[in-house]
Coordinates of N, CA and C in Angstrom, one line a residue:
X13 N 30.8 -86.9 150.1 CA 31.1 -86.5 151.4 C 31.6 -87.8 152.2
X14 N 32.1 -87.4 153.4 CA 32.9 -88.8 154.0 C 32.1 -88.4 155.1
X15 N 32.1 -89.6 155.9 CA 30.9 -90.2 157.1 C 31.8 -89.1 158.4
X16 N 33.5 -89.4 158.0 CA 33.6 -89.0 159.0 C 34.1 -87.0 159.2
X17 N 33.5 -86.8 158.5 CA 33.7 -85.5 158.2 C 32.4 -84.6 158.3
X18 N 32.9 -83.1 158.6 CA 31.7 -82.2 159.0 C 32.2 -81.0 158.0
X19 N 31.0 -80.8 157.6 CA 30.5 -79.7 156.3 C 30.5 -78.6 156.7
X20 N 30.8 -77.4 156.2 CA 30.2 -76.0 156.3 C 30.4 -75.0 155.3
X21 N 29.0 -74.7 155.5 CA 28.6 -73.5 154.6 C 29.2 -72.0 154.4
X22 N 29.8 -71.2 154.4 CA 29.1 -69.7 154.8 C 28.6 -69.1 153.6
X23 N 27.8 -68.8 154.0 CA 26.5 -68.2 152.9 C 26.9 -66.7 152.5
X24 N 27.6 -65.8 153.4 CA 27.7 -64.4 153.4 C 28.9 -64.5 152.4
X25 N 29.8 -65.5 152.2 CA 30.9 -65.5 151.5 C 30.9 -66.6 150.5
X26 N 30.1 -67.2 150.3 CA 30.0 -68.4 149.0 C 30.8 -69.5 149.0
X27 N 31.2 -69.8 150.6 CA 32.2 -71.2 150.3 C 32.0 -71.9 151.5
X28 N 32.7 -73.0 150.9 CA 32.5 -74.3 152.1 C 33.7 -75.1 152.2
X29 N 33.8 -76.1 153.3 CA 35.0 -76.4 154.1 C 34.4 -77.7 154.6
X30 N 35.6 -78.6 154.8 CA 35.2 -79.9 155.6 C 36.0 -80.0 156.1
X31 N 36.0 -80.9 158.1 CA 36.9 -80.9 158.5 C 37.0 -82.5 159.1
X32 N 37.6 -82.8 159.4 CA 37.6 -84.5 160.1 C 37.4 -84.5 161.5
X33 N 36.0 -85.0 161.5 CA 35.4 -84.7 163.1 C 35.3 -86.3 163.5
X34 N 35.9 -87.3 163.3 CA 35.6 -88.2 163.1 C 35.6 -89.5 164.3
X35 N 35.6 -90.8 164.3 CA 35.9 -91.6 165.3 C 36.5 -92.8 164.8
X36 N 37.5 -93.5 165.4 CA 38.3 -94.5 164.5 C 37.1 -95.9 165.1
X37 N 36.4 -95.5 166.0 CA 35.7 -96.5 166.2 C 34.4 -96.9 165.1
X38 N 33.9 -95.7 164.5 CA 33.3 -96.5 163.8 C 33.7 -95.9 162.1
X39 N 33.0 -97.1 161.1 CA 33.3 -97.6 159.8 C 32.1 -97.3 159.3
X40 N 32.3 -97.0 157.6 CA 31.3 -96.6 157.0 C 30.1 -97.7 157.2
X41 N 28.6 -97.1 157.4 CA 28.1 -98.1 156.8 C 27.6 -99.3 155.8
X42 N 27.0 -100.1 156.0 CA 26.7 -100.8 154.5 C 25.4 -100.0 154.0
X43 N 25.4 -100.5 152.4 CA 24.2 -99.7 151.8 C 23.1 -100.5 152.4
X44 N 21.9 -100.1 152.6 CA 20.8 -101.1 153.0 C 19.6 -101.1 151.4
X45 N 19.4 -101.8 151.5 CA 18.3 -102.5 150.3 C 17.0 -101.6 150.6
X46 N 16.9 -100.3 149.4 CA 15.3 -100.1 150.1 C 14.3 -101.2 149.6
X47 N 14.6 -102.0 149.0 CA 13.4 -102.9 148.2 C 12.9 -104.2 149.6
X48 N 13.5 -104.0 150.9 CA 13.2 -104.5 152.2 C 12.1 -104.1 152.6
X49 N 11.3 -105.0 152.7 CA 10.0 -104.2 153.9 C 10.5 -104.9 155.2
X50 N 11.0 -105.8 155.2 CA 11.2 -106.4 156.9 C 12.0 -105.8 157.9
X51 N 10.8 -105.4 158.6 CA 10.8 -104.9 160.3 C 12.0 -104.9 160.5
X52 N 12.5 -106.1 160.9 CA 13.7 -107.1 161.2 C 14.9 -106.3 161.1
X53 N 14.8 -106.3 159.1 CA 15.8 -106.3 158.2 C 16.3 -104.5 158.9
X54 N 15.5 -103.8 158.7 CA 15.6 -102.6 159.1 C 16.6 -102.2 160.6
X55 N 15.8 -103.0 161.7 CA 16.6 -103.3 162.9 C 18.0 -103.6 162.9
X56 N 18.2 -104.2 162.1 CA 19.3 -104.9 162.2 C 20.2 -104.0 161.3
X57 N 19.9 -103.5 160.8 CA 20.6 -102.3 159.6 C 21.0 -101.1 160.9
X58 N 20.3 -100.6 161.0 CA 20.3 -99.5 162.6 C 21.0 -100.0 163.2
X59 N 20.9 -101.1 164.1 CA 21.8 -101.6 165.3 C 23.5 -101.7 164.6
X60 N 23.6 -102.5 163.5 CA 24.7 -103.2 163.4 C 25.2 -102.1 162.5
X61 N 25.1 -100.5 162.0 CA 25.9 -99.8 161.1 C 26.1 -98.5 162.4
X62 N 27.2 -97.8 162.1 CA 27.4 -96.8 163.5 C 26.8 -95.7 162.8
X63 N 26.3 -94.3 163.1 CA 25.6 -93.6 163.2 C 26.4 -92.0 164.0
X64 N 26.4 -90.9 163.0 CA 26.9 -89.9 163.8 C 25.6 -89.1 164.1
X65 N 25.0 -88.3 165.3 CA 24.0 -88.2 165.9 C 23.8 -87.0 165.8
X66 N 24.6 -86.0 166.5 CA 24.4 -84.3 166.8 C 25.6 -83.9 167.0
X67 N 25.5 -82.8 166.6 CA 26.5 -81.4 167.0 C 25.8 -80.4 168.3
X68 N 27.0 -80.2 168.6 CA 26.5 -79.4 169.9 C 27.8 -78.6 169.9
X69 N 27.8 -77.1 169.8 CA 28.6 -75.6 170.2 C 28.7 -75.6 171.5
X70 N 29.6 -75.2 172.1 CA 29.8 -74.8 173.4 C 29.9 -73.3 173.5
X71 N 29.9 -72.5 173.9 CA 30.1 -71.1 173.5 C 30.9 -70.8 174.5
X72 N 30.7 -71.1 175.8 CA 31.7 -71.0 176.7 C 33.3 -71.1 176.5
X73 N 33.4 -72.6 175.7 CA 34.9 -73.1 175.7 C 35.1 -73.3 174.6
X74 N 34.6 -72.8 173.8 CA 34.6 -72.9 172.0 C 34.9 -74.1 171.2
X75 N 34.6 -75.3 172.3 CA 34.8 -76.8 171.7 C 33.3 -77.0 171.3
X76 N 33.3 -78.2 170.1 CA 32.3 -78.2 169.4 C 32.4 -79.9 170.0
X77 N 30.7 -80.8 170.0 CA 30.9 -82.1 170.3 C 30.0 -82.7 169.8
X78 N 30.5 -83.9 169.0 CA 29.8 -85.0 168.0 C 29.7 -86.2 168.2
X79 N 28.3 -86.6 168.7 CA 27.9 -87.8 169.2 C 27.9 -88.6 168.2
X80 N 28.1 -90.2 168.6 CA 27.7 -91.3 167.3 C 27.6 -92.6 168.6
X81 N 27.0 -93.5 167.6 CA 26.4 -94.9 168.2 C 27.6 -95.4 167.5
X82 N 28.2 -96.4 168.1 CA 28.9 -97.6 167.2 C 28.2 -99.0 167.0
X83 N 28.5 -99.5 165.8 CA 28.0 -101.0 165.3 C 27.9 -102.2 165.8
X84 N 27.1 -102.2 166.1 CA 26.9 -104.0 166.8 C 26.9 -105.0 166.3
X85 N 27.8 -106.1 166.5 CA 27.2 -107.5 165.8 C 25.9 -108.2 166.4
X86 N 24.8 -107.8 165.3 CA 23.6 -108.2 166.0 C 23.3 -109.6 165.7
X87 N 22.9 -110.3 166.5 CA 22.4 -111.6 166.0 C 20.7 -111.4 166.1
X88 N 20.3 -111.9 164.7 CA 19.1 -111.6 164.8 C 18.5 -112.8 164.7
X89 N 18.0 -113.8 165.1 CA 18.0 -114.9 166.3 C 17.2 -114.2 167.4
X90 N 17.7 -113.6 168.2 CA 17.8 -112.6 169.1 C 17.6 -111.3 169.7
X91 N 16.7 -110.9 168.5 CA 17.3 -109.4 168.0 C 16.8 -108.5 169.8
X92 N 15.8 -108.7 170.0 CA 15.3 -107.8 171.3 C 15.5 -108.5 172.5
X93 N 16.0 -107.9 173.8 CA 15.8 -108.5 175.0 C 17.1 -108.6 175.3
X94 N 18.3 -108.3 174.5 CA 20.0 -108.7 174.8 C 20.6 -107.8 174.5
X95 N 21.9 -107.5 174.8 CA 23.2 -106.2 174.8 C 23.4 -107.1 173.5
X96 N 24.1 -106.6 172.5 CA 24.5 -106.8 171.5 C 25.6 -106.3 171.7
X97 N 26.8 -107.6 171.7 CA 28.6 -106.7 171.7 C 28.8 -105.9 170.5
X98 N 29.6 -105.0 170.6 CA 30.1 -103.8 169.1 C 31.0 -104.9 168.2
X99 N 30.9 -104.3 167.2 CA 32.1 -104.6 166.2 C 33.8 -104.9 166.8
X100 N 33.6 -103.7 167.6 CA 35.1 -103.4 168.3 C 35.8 -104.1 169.1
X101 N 34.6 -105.6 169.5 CA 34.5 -105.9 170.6 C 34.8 -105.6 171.9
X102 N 34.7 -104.4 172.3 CA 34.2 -103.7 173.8 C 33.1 -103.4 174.3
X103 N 33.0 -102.9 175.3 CA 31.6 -102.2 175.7 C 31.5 -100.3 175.4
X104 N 32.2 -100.1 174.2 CA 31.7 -98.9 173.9 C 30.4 -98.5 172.8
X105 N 29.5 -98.4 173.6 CA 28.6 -98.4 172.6 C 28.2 -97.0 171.8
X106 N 28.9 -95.9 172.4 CA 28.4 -94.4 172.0 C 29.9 -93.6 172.5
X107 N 30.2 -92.7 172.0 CA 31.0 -91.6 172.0 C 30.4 -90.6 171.2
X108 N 31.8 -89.5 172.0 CA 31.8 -88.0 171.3 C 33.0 -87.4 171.3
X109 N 32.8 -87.0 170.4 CA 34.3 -86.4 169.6 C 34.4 -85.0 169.9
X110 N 35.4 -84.4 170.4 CA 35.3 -83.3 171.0 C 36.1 -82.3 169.9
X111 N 36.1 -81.7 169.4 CA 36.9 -80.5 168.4 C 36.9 -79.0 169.4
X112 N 38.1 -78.7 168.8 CA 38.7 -76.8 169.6 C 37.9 -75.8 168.1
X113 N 38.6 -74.6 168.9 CA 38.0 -73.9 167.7 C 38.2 -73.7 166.7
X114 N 39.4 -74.8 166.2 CA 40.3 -74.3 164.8 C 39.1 -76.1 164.4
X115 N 39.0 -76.7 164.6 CA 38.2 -78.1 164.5 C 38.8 -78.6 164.1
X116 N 39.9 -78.6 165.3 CA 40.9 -80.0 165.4 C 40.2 -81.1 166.6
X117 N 40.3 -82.4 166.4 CA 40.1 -83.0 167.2 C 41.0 -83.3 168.6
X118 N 40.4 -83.0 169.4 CA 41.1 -82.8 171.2 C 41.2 -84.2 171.9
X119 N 39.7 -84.8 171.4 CA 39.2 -85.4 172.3 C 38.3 -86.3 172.1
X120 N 38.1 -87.7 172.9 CA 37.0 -88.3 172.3 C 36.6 -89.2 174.0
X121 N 35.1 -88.6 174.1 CA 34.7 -89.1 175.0 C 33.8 -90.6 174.9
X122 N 33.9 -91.7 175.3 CA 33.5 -93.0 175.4 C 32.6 -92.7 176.6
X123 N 31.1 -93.5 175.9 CA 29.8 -93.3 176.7 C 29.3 -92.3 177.2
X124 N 29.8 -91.1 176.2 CA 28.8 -90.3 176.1 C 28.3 -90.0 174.8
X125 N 26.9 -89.4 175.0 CA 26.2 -89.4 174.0 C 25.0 -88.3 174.2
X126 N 24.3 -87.7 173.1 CA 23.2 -86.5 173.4 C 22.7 -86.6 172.1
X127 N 21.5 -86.0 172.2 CA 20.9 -85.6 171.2 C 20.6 -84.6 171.1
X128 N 19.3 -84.3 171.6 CA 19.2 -82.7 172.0 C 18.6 -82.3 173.3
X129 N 19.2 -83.4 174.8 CA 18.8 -82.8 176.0 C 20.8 -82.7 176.3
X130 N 20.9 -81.4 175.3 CA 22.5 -81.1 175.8 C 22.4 -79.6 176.0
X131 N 23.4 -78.7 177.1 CA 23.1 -77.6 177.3 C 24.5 -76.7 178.1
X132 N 25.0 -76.0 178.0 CA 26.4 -75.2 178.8 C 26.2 -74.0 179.5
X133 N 27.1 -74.2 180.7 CA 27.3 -73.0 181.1 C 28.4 -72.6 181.7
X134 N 29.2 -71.5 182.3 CA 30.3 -71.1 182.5 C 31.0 -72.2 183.6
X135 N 30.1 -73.4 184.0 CA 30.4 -74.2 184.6 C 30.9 -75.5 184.1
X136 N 30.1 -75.8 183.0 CA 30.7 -76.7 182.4 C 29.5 -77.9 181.3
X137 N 29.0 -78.4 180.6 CA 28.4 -78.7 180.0 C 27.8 -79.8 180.7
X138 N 26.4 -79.8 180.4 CA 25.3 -80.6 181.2 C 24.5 -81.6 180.0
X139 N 24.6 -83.2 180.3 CA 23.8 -84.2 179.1 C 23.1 -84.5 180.3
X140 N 21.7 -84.9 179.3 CA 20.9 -85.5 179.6 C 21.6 -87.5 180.3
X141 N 21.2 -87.5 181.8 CA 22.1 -88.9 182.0 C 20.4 -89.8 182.7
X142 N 19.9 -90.5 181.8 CA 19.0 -91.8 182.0 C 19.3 -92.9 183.1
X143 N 20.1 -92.9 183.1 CA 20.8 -93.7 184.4 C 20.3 -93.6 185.8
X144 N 20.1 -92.3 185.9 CA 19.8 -92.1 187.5 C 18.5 -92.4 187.6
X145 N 17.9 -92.7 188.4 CA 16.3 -93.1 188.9 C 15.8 -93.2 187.5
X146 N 16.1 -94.4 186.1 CA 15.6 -94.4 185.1 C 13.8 -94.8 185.1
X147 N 13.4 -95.7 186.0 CA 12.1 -95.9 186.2 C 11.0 -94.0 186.6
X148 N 11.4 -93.4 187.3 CA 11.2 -92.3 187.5 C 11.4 -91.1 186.4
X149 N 9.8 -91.0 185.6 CA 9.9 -89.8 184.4 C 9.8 -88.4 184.8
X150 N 9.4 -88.2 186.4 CA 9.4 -87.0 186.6 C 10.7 -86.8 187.4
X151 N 12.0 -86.8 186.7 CA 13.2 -86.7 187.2 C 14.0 -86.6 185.7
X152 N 14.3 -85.6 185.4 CA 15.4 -85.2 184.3 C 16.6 -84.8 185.2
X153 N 17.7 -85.9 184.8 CA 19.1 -85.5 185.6 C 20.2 -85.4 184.4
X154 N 21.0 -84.9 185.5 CA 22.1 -84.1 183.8 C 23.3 -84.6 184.6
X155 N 24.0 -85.1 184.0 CA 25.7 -85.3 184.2 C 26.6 -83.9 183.8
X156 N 27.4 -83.7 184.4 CA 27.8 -82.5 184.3 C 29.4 -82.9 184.2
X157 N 30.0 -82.1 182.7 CA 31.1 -82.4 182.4 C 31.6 -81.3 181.9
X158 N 33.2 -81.5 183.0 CA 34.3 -79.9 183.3 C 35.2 -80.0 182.4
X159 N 35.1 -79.2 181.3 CA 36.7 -79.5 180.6 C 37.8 -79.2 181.5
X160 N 38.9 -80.2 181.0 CA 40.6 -80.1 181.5 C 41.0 -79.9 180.8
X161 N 42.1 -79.1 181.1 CA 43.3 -79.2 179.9 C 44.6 -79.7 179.8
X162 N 44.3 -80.8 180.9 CA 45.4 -81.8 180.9 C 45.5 -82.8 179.9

């Protein structure tokens, strides 16, 4: 399977399909060494390889959206306490790739990102946004994002 590709099953008909949901921003990972026990080593594997996260259906607008982290050059010297620039050298550290309903790619959103505090409605899709009053846990706030079709 390729990193940048999404799988599917259908079970009622016995076949499967891949489609390229993908991001030019990030690159396969490297293999990591299980015979590592270092904390460190681990860290630095995570930070510095990009990561595709979640899928999320919209049912509303029949776009599908696929979060991922991109790769940092970590200096591990350093490893906690500092931004670590990307690979790409920018400041994009997370996107989402947005597919229609044929799962073509439309779209790719820079700094966003979800896991699973993501949610829709006939208004428009709602992420979980950390940003606002982050010191404050009794406050869940959602960013709210309208598709265009410009």
């Amino acid at each position: 399977p390729q990193l940048d590709e999404l799988h599917f099953i259908d079970l009622k008909n016995d076949s499967s399909w891949s489609v390229y949901a993908g991001s030019l921003r990030l690159r396969k990972p490297k293999a990591f060494r299980k015979s590592s026990s270092d904390i460190e080593a681990k860290v630095v594997y995570q930070m510095g390889n990009p990561w595709y996260q979640s899928v999320f259906y919209d049912p509303h607008t029949k776009l599908t959206f696929r979060s991922a982290s991109v790769a940092r050059k970590v200096d591990r010297s350093n490893l906690f306490g500092v931004v670590h620039p990307t690979v790409n050298h920018d400041k994009v550290y997370v996107t989402t790739v947005v597919l229609d309903k044929e799962f073509n790619k439309v779209a790719e959103i820079e700094h966003m990102t979800f896991m699973d505090n993501i949610f829709s409605t006939s208004e428009g899709v709602f992420v979980l946004d950390n940003s606002y009053e982050p010191d404050n846990e009794d406050i869940l706030a959602f960013s709210k994002y309208e598709i265009s079709r410009d």
